[in-house]
PDB file of C-alpha atoms in Angstrom:
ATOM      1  CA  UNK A   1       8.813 -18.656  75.664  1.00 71.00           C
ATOM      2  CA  UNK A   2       9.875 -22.389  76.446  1.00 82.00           C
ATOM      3  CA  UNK A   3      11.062 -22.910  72.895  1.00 83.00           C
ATOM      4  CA  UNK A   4      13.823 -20.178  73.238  1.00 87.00           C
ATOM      5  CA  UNK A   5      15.181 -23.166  75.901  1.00 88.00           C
ATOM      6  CA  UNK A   6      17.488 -25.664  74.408  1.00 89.00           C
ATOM      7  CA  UNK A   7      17.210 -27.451  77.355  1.00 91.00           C
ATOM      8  CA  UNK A   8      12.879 -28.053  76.384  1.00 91.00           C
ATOM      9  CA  UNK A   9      13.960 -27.821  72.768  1.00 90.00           C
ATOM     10  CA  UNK A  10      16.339 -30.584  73.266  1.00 92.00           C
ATOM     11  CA  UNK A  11      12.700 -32.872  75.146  1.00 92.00           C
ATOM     12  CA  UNK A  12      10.572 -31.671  72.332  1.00 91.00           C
ATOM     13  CA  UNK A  13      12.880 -33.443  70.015  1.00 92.00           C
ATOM     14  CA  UNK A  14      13.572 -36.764  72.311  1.00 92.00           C
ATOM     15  CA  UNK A  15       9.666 -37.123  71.982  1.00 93.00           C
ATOM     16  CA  UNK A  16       9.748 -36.461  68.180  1.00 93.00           C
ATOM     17  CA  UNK A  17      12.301 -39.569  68.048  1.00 91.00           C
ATOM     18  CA  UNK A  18      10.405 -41.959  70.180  1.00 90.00           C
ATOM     19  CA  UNK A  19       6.541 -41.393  68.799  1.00 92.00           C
ATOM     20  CA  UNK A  20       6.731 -39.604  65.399  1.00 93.00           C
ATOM     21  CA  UNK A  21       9.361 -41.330  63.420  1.00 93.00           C
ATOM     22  CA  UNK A  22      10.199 -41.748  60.025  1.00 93.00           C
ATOM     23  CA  UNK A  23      13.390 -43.371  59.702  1.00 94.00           C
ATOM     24  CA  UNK A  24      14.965 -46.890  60.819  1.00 93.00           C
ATOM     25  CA  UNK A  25      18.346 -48.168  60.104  1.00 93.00           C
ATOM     26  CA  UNK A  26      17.701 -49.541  56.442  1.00 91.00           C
ATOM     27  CA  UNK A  27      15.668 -46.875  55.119  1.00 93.00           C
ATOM     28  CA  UNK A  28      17.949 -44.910  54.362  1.00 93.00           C
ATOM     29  CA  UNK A  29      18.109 -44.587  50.244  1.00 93.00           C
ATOM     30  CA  UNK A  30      15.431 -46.156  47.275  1.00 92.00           C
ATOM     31  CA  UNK A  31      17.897 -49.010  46.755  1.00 93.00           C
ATOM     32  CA  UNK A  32      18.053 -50.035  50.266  1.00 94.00           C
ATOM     33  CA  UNK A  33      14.238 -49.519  51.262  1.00 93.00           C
ATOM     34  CA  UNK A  34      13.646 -51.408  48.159  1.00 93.00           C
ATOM     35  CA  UNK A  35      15.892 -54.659  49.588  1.00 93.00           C
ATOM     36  CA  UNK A  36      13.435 -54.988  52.156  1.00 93.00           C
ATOM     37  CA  UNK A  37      10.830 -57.256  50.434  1.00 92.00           C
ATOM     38  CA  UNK A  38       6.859 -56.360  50.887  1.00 91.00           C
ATOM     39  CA  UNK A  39       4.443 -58.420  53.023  1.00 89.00           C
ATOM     40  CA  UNK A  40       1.202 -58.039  51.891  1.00 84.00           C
ATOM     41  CA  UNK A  41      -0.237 -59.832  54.687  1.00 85.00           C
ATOM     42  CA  UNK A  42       1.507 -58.684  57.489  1.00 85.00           C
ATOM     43  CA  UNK A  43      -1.477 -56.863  58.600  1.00 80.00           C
ATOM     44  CA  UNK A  44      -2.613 -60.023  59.948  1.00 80.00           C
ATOM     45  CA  UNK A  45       0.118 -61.231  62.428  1.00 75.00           C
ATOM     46  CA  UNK A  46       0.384 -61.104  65.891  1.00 78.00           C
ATOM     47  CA  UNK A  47       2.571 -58.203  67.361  1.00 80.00           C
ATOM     48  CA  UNK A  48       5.576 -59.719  69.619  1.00 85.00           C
ATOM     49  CA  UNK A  49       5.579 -61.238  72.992  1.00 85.00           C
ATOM     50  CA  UNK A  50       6.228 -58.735  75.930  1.00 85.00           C
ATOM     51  CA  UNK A  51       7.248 -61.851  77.629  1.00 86.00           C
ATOM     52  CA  UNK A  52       9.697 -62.744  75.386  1.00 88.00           C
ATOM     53  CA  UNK A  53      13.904 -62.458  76.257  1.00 91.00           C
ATOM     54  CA  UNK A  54      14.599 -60.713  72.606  1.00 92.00           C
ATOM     55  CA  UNK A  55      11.223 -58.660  72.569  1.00 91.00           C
ATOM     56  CA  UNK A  56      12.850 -54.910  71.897  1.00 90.00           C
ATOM     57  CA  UNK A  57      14.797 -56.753  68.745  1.00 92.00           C
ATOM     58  CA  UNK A  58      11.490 -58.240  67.756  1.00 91.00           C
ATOM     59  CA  UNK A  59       9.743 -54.693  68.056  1.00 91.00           C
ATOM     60  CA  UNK A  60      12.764 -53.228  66.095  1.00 92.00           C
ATOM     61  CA  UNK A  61      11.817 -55.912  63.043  1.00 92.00           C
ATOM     62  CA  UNK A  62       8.542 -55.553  62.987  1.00 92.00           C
ATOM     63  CA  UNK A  63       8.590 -52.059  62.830  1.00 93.00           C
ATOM     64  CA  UNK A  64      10.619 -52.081  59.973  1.00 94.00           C
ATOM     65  CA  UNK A  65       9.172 -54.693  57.876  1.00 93.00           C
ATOM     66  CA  UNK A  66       5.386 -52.755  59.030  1.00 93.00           C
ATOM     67  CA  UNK A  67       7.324 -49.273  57.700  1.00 93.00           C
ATOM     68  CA  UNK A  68       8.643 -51.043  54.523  1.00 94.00           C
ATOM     69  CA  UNK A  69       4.983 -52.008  53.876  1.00 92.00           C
ATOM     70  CA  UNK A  70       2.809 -49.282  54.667  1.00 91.00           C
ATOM     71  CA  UNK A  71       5.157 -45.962  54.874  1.00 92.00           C
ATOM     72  CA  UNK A  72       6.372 -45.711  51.951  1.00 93.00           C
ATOM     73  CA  UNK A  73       4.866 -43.397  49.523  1.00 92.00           C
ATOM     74  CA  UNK A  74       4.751 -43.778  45.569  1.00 90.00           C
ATOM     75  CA  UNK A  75       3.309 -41.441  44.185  1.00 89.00           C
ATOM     76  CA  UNK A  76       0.864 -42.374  40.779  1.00 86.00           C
ATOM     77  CA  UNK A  77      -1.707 -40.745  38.467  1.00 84.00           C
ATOM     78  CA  UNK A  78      -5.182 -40.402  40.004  1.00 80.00           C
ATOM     79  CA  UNK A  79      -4.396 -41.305  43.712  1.00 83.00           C
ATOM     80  CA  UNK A  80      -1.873 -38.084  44.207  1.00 87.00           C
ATOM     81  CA  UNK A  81      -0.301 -36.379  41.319  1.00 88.00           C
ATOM     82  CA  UNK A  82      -2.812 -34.048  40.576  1.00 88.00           C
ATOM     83  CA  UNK A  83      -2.364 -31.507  37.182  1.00 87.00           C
ATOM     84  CA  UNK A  84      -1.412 -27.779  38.131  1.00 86.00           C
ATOM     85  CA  UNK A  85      -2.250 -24.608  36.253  1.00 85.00           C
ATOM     86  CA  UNK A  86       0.597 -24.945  34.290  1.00 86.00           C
ATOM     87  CA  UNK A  87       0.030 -28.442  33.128  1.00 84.00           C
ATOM     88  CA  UNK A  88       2.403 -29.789  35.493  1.00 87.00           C
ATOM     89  CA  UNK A  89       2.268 -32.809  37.504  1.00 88.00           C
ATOM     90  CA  UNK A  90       2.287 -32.098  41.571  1.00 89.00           C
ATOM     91  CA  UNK A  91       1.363 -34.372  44.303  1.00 90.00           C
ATOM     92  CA  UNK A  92      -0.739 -33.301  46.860  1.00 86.00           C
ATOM     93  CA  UNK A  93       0.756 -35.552  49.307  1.00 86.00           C
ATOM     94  CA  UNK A  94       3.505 -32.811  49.117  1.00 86.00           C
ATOM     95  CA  UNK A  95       6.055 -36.134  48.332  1.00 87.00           C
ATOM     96  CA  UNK A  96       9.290 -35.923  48.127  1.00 90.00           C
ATOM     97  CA  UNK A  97       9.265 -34.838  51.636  1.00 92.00           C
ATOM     98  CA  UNK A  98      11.972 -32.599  53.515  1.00 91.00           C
ATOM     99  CA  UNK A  99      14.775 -35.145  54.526  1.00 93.00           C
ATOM    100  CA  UNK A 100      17.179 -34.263  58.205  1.00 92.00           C
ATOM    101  CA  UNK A 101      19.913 -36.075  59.777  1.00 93.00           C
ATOM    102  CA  UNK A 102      18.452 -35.487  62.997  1.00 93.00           C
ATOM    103  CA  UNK A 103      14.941 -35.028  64.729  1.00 92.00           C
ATOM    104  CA  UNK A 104      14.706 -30.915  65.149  1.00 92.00           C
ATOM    105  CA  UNK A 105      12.478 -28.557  66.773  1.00 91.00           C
ATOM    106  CA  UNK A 106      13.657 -24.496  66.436  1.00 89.00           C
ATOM    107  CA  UNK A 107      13.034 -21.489  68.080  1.00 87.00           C
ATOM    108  CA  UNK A 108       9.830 -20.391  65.452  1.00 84.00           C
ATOM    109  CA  UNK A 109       8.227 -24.009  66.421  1.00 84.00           C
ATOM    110  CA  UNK A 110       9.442 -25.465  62.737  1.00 87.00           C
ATOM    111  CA  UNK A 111      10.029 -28.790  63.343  1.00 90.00           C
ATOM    112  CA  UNK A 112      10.930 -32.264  61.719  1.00 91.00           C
ATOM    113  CA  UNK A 113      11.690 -35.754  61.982  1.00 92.00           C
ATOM    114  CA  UNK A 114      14.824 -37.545  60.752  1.00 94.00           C
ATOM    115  CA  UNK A 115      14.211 -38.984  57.360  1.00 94.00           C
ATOM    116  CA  UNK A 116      17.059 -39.831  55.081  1.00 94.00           C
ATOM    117  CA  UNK A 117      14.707 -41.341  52.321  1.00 94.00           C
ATOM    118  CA  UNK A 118      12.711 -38.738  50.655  1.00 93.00           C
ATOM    119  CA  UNK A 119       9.661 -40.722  49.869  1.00 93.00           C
ATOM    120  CA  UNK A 120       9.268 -42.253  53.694  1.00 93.00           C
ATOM    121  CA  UNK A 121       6.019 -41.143  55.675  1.00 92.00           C
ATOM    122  CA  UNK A 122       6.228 -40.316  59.193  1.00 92.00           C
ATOM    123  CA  UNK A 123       4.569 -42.673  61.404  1.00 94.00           C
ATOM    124  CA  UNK A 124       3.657 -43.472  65.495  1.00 94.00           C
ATOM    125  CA  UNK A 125       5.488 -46.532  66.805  1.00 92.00           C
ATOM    126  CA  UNK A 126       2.528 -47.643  68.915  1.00 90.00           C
ATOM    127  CA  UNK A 127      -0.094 -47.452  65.845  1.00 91.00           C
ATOM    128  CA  UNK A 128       1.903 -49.138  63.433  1.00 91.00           C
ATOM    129  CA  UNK A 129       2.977 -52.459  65.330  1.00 90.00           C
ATOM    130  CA  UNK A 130      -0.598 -53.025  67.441  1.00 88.00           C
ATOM    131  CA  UNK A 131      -3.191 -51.590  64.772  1.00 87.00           C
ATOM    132  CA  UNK A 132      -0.525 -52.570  61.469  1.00 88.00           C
ATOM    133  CA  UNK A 133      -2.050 -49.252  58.933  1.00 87.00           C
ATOM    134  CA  UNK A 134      -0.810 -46.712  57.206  1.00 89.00           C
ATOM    135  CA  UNK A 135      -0.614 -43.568  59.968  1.00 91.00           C
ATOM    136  CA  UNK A 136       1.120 -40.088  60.156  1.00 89.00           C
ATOM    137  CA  UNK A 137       1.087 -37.512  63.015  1.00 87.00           C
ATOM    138  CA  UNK A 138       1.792 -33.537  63.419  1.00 87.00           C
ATOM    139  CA  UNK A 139       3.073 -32.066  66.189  1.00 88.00           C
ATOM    140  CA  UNK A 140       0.992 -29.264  67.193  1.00 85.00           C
ATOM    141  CA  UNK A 141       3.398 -26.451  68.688  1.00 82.00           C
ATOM    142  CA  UNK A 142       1.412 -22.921  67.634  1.00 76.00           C
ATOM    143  CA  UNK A 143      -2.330 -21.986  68.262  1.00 73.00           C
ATOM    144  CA  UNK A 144      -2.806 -21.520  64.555  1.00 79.00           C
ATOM    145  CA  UNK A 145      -2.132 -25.175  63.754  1.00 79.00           C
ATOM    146  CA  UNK A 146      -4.104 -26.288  66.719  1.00 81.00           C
ATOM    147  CA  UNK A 147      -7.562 -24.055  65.529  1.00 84.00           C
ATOM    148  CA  UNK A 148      -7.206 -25.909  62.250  1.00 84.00           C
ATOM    149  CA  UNK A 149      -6.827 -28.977  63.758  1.00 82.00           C
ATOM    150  CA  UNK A 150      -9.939 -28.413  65.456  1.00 84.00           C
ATOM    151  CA  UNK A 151     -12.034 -27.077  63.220  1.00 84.00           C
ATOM    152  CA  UNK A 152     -11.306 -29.668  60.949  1.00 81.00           C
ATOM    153  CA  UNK A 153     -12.356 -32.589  63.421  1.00 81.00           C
ATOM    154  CA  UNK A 154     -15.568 -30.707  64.404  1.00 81.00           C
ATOM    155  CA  UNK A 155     -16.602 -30.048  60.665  1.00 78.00           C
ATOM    156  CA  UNK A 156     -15.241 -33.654  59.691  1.00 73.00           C
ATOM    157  CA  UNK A 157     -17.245 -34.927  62.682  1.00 71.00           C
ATOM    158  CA  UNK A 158     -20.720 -32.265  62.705  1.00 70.00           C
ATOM    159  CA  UNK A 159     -20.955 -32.657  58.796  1.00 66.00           C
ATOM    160  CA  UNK A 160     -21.813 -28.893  58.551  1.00 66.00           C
ATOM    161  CA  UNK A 161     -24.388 -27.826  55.936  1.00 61.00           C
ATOM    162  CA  UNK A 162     -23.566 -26.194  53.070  1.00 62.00           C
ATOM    163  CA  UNK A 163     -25.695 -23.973  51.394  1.00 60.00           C
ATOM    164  CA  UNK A 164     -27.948 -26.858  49.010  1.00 56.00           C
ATOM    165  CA  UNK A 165     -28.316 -29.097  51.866  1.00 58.00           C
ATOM    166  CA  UNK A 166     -31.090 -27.402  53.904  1.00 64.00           C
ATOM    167  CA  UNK A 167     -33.267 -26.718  50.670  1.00 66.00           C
ATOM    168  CA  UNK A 168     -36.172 -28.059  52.384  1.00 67.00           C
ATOM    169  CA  UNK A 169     -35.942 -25.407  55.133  1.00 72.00           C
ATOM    170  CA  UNK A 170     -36.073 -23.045  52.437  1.00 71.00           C
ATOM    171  CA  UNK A 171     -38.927 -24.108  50.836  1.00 69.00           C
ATOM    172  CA  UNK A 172     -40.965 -24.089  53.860  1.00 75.00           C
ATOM    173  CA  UNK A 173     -39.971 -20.313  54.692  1.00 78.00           C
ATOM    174  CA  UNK A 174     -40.876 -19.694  51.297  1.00 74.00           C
ATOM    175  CA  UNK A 175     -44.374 -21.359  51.353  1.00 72.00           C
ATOM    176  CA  UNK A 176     -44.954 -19.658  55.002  1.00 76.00           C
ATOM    177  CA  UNK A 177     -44.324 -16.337  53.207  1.00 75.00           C
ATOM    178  CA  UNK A 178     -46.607 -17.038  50.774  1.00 70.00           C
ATOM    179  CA  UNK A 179     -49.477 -17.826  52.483  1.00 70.00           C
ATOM    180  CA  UNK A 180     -48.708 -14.693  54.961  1.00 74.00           C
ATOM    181  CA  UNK A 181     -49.205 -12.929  52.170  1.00 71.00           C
ATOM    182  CA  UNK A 182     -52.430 -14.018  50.260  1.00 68.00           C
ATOM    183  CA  UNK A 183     -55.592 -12.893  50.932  1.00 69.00           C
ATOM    184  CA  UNK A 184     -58.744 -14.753  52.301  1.00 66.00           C
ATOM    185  CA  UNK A 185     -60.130 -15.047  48.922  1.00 63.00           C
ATOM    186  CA  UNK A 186     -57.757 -16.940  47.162  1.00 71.00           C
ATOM    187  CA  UNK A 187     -56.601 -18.794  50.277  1.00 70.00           C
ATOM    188  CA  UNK A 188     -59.253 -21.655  49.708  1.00 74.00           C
ATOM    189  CA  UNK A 189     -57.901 -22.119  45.988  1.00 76.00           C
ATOM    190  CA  UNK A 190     -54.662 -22.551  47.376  1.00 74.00           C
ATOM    191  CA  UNK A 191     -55.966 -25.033  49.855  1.00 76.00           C
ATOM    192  CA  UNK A 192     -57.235 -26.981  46.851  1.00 80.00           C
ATOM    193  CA  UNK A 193     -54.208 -26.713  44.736  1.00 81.00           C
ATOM    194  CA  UNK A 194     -52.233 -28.052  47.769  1.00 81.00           C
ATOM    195  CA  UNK A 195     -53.992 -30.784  47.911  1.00 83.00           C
ATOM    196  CA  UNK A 196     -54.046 -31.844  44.083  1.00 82.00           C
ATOM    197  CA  UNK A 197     -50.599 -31.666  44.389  1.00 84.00           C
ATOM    198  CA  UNK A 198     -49.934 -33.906  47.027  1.00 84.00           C
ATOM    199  CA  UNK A 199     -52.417 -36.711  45.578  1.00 84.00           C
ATOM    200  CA  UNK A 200     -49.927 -35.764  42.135  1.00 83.00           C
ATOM    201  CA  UNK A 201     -47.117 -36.828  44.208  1.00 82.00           C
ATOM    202  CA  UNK A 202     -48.780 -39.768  46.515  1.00 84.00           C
ATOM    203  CA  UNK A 203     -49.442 -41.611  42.889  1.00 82.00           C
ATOM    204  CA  UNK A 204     -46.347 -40.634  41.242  1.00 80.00           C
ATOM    205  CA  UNK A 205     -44.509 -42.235  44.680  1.00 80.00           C
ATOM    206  CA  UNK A 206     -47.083 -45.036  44.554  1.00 79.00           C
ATOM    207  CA  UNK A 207     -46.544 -46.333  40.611  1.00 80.00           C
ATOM    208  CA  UNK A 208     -42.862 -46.456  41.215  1.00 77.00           C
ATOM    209  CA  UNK A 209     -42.956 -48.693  43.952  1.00 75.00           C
ATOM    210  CA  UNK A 210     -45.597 -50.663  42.338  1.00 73.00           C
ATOM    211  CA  UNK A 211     -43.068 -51.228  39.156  1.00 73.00           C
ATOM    212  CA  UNK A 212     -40.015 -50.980  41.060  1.00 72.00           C
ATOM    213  CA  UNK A 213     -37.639 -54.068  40.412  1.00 75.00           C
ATOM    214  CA  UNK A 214     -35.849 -55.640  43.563  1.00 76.00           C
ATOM    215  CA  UNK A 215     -33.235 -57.624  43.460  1.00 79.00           C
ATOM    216  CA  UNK A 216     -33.841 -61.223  45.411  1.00 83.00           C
ATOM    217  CA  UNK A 217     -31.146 -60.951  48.210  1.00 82.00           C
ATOM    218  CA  UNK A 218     -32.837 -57.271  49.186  1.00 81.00           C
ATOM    219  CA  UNK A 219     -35.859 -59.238  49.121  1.00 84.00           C
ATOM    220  CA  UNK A 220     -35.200 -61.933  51.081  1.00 86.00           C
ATOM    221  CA  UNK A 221     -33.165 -60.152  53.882  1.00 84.00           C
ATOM    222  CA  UNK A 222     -36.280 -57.763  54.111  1.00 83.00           C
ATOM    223  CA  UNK A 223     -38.789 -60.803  54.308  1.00 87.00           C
ATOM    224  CA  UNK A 224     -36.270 -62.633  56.723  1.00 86.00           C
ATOM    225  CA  UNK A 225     -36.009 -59.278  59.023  1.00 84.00           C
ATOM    226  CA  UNK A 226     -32.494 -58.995  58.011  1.00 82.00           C
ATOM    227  CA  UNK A 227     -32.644 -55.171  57.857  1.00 77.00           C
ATOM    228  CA  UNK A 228     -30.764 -53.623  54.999  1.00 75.00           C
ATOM    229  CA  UNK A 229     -27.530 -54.409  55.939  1.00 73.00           C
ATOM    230  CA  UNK A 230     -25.341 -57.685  55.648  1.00 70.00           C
ATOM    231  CA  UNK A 231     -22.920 -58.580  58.444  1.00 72.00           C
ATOM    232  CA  UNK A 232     -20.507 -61.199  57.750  1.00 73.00           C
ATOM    233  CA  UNK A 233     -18.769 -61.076  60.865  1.00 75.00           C
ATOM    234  CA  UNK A 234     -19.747 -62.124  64.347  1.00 77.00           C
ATOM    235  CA  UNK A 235     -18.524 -58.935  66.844  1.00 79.00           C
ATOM    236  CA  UNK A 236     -17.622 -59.831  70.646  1.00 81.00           C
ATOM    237  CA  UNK A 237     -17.412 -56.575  72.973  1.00 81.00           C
ATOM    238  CA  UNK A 238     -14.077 -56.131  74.443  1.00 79.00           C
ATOM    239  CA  UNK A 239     -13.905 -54.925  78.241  1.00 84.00           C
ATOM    240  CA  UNK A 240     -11.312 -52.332  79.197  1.00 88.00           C
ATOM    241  CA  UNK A 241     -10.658 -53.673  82.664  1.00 88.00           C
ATOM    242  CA  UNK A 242     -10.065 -57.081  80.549  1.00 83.00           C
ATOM    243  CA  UNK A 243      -7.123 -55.268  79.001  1.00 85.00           C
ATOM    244  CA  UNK A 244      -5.859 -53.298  81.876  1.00 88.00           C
ATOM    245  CA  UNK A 245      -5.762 -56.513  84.013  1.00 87.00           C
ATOM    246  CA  UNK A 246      -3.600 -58.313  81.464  1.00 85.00           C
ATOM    247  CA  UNK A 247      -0.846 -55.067  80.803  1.00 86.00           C
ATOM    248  CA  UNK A 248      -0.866 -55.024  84.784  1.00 88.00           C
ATOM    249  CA  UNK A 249      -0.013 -58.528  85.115  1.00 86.00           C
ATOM    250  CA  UNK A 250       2.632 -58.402  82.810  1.00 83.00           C
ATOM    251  CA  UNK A 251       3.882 -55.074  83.829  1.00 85.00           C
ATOM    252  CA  UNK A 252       3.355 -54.974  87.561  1.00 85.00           C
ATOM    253  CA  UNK A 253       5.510 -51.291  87.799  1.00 84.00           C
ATOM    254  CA  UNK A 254       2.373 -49.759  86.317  1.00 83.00           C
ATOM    255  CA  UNK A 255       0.392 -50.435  89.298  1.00 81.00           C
ATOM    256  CA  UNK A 256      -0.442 -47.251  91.303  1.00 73.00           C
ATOM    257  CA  UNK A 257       0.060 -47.042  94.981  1.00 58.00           C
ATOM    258  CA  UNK A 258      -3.037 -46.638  96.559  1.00 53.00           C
TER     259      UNK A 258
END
């Protein structure tokens, strides 16, 4: 097994360091995270200059200043602490998490990141600086953490049914079972019935549209051909090869030799 290697241990943890982090120098304790003051808008600046002479010190900064801002975790009444059985308070964040002095991976696949400051959430370097949000990451190093993982995406994704949701499937089993089970003679009364039913329903549907009151924006967006929803921003499409051209101009090692 490659974890019983310190020598793939020791990579495992190198690439904990560089993409799942959750310490910087200055996050270290509660006092000195909370020295670090909180830009609110710092969402909306531009990440540094690759160009630039000083751009790994600028990278450093912003990371830290983006960590201060959207890492750290406090924990409050009806956004994590949830009540236990025994009336206690718990988060289900699972704050204050496990603090090490170093990034670690062991021979059972346990891992962690180096975090001296209890309430500090991991992170990914590229994330936070180019898309500025609140992120986390797991490292997946067992098959049983991996299934979860994706069965989780699939059902988050798929939306699968749960037992109320395909009620009108039921009903329409149910109504073919009942008509494979009447006989000829009371087959026409059923007919009839049926079709009270849906005239019931067809003027039940039709007086509450009649009296229904619409508000004048839903109104005029429907007369206008608006559609029923509002977009208040104008969206471009972004090409890839737009992108890739740029990062290869100012990185020409990452061209491939053809």
């Amino acid at each position: 097994m490659l974890l019983k290697q310190e020598s793939f241990r020791a990579r495992i943890s190198a690439y904990i360091k560089a993409n799942l982090r959750a310490y910087l120098p200055g996050l270290e304790t509660a006092e000195s995270v909370k020295s670090i003051p909180v830009e609110k808008d710092i969402a909306y600046s531009r990440p540094p200059n690759p160009t630039a002479a000083d751009y790994d010190e600028q990278l450093r900064h912003v990371e830290l200043r983006l960590a201060r801002t959207e890492q750290v975790h406090t924990c409050k009444p009806r956004r994590c602490l949830i009540v236990t059985k025994s009336g206690r308070l718990r988060c289900k964040r699972r704050a204050p998490f496990a603090c090490s002095k170093e990034d670690f991976i062991n021979e059972d696949g346990n891992w962690g990141q180096k975090r001296l400051y209890e309430y500090m959430n991991g992170w990914i370097p590229g994330i936070l600086v180019n898309v500025r949000c609140n992120n986390d990451a797991k490292l997946l190093t067992n098959g049983t953490d991996t299934t979860k993982t994706a069965w989780y995406c699939a059902g988050y994704a798929a939306k699968n049914q749960h037992r109320n949701y395909n009620i009108s499937a039921i009903l329409a089993k149910g109504y073919a079972y009942h008509l494979a089970n009447l006989d000829r003679a009371r087959a026409q009364e059923v007919d009839e019935l049926r079709d009270k039913q849906r005239l019931l329903l067809f003027r039940l549907v039709h007086a509450i549209n009649r009296e229904q009151e619409l508000g004048a924006p839903m109104v005029i967006s429907y007369l206008m051909g608006w559609g029923d929803v509002y977009r208040s921003h104008h969206y471009t499409p972004i090409y890839w090869s737009s992108f890739v051209g740029a990062l290869l101009g100012s990185f020409p090692l990452l061209r491939r030799a053809r």
